[in-house]
XYZ file of C-alpha atoms in Angstrom:
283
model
C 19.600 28.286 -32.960
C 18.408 24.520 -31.987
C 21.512 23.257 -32.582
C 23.765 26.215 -30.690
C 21.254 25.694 -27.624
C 22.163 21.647 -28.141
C 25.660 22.376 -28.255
C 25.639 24.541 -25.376
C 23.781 21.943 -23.679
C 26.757 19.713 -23.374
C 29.134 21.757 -22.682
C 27.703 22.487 -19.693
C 27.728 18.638 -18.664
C 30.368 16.584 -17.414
C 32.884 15.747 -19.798
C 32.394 11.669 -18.965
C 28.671 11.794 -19.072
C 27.765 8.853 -21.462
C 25.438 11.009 -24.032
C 25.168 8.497 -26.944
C 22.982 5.376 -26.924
C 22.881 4.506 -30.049
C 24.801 1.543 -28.982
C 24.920 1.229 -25.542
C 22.185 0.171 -23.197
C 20.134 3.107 -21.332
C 18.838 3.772 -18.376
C 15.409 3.146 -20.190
C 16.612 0.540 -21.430
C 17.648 -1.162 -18.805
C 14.412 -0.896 -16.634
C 12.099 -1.382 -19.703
C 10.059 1.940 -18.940
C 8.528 1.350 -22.657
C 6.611 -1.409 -21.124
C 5.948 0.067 -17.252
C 4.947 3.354 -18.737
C 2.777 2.427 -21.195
C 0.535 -0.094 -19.020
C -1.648 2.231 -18.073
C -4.560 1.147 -20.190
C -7.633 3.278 -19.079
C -11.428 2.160 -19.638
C -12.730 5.525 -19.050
C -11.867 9.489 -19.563
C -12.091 10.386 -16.082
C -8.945 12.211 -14.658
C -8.602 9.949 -11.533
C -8.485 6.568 -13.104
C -4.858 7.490 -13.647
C -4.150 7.609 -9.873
C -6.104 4.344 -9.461
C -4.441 2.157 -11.690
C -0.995 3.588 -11.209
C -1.707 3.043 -6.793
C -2.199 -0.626 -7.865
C -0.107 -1.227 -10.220
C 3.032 0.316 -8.142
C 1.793 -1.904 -5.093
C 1.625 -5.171 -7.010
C 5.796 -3.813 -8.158
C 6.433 -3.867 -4.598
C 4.619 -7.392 -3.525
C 6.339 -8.715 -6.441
C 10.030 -7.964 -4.301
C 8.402 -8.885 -0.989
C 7.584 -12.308 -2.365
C 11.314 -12.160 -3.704
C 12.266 -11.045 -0.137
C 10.248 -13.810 1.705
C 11.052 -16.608 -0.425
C 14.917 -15.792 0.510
C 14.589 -15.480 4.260
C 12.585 -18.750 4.545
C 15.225 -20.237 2.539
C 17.666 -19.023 4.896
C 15.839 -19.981 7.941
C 15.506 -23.286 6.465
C 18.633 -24.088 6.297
C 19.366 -22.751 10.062
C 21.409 -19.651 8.963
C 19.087 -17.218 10.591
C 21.508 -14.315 10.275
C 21.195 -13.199 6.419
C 17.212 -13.412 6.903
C 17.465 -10.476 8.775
C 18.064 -7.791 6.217
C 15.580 -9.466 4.187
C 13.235 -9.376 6.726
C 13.900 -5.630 7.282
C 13.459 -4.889 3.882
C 10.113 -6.578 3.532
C 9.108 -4.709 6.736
C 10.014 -0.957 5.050
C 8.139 -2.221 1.766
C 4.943 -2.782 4.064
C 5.521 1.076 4.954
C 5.371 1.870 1.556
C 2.629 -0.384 0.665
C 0.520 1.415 3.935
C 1.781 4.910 2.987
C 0.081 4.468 -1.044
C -3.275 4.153 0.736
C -3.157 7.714 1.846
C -2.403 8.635 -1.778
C -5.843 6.897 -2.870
C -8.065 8.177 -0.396
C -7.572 11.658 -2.592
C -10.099 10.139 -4.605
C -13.514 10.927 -3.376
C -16.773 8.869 -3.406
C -18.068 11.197 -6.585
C -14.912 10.565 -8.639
C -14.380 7.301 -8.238
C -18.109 6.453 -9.242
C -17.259 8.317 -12.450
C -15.290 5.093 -13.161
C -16.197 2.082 -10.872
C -18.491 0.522 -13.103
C -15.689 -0.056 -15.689
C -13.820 -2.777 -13.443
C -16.358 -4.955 -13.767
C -15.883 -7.360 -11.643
C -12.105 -7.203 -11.075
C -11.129 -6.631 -7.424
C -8.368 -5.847 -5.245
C -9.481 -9.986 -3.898
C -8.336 -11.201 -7.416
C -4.341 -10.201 -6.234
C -2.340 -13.363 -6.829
C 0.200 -11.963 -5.267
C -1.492 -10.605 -1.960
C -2.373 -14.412 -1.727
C 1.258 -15.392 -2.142
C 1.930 -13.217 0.517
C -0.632 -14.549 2.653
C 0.041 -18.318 2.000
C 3.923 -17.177 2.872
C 3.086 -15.682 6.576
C 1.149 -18.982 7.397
C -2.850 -17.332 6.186
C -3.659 -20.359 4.087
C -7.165 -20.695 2.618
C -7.550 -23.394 -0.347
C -10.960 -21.973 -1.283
C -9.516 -18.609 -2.465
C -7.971 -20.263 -5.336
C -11.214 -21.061 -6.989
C -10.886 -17.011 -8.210
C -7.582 -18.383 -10.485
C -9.045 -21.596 -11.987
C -9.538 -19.744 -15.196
C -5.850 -19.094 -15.353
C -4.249 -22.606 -15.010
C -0.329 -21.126 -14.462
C -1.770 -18.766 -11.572
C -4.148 -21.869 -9.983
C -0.773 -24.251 -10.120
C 1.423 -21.564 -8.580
C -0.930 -20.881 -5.844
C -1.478 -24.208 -5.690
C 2.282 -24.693 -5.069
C 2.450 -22.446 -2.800
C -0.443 -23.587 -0.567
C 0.955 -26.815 0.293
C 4.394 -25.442 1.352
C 5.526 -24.580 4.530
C 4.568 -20.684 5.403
C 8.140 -18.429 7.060
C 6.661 -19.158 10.384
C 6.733 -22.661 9.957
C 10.537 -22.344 9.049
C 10.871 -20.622 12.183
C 9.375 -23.387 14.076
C 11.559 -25.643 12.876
C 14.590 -23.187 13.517
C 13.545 -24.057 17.361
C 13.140 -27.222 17.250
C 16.328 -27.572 15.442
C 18.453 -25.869 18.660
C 17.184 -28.201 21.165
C 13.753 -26.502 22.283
C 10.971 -28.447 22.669
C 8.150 -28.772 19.862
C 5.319 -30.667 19.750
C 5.329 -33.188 16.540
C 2.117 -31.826 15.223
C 3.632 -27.970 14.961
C 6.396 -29.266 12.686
C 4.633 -32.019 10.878
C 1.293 -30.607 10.223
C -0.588 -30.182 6.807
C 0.989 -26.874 5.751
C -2.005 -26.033 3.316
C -3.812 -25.320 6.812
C -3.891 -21.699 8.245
C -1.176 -21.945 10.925
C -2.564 -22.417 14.868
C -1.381 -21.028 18.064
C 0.709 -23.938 19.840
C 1.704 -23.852 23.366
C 4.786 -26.014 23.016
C 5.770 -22.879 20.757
C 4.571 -20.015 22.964
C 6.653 -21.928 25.443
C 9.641 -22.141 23.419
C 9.279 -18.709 22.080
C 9.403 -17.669 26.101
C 12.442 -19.659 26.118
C 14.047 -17.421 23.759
C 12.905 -14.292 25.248
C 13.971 -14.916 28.578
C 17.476 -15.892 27.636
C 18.225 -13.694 24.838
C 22.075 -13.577 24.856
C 21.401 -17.759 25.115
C 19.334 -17.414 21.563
C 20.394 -13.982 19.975
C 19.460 -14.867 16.107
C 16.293 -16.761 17.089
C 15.562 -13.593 19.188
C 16.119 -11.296 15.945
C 14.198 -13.401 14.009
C 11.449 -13.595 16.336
C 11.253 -9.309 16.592
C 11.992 -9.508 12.747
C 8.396 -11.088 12.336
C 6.753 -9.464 14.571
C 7.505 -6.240 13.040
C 6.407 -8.071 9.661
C 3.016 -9.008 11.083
C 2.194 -5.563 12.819
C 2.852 -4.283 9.860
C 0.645 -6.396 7.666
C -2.297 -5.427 10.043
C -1.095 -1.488 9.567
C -2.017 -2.251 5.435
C -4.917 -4.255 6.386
C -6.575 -1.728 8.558
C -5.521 0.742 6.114
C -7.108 -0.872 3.347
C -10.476 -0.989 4.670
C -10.513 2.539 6.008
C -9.829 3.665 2.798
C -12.334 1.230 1.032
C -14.732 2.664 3.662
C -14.078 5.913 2.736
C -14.482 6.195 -0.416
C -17.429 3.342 -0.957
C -19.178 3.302 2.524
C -20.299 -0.292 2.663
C -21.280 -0.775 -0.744
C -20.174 -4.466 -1.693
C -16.954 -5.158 -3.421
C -17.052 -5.133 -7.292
C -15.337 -8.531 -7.037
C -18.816 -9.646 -4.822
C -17.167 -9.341 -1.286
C -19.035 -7.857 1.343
C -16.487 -5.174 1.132
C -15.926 -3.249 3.866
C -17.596 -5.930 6.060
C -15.030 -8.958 4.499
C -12.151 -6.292 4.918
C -12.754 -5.884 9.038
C -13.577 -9.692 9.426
C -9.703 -9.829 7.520
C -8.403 -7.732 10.291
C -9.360 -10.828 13.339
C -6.581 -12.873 11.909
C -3.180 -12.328 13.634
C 0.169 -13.328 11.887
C 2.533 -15.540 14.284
C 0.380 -15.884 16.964
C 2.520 -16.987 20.003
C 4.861 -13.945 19.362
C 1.708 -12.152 20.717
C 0.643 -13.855 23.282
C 4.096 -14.662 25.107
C 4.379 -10.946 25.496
C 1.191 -11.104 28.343
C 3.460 -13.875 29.948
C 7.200 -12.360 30.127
């Protein structure tokens, strides 16, 4: 009976669907779903530890190809070919939407449930995310004293490390301006890039430039609105984050030691790209 139901089975499918694997790679295979799907190690037998760990381990996925993302447009911008940055750029912008739209997903979990299983973490924390602080360090947020968390893990410290002392996307951009004739103070493009980047008026004014003659500076002018986006939407997560931290802990402190909630709205004062703010009061 198994074997008529099997038979009928492919009948019914396309005659060139690829059925046998034996010795051909898979679609399993290929993406290593072993591995993913069997990550999920939980500490406790609560039903709603599932839903956390999967909510963080999909969002670290998805930093993982925004670094990829980032790394390529400043690349790009580096080398003053502004135009494939832009898709890039876009890309990392609908990630962000995903990233903010995964915090609605958690905030199922109410204040009862996830006390069920809180005190297994320990003291691991959404903080401890290498790769939030990659993303950081890349948008110009630089803060040495956040890699004290990854001195236990000498390959993370390095990378970080790396990372700190190299110029941020925004400091590409800079350059991009300074590179087509506008005029930049020396101390915007030679600065000590393991600093957290500092509104400039030589580059509000040269970001004015741009706005005001846009058909003049097109691709700067993309760029510009590329990052912007970027930034708004990096608040969007931020803001989302705490709310949903708030919600479900009140203003307990982290389990990493942060103030939580409190840390989280402090977080929020930074802007991303500053000048492509504040020019917008002056056009």
């Amino acid at each position: 009976m198994e074997k008529n139901n099997e038979k009928k089975l492919v009948s019914n499918l396309e005659k060139e669907i690829q059925t046998d694997f034996h010795q051909e790679m898979s679609y399993g295979d290929y993406l290593q779903l072993d591995k993913i799907l069997s990550s999920q190690h939980l500490l406790s037998d609560h039903h709603d530890e599932m839903l956390f760990v999967i909510i963080h381990q999909a969002s670290e996925l998805w930093m993982k190809l925004i670094i990829h993302e980032l790394s390529a447009a400043t690349e790009c911008i580096k080398r003053n070919d502004l135009e494939p940055s832009f898709k890039m750029l876009s890309r990392v912008s609908r990630i962000q939407q995903q990233l903010i739209q995964s915090w609605s997903v958690l905030s199922t979990l109410t204040p009862a449930e996830y006390l069920e299983f809180r005190d297994k973490l320990g003291h691991s924390s959404g903080f401890q995310s290498y790769q939030n602080r990659l993303i950081e360090f890349a948008l110009g947020q630089k803060n040495k004293h956040t890699l004290l968390v990854y001195q236990h893990e000498i390959e993370l410290y390095e990378l970080l490390n790396k990372a700190l002392y190299e110029p941020s996307i925004y400091d590409a951009a800079i350059q991009a301006l300074a590179a087509r004739g506008l005029s930049i103070d020396e101390e915007a493009l030679e600065r000590d890039w393991s600093q957290t980047y500092n509104s400039n008026k030589s580059v509000e004014d040269a970001w004015l430039t741009v706005y005001r003659n846009v058909n003049q500076y097109w691709d700067l002018y993309e760029l510009a609105e590329k990052l912007v986006d970027i930034g708004s939407q990096q608040q969007l997560w931020r803001f989302n984050h705490m709310s949903t931290v708030e919600r479900i802990i009140g203003h307990k402190k982290g389990t990493g030691g942060s103030s939580g909630v409190t840390y989280l709205k402090r977080v929020l004062d930074h802007q991303f790209f500053p000048e492509l703010w504040s020019l917008r009061t002056k056009l």
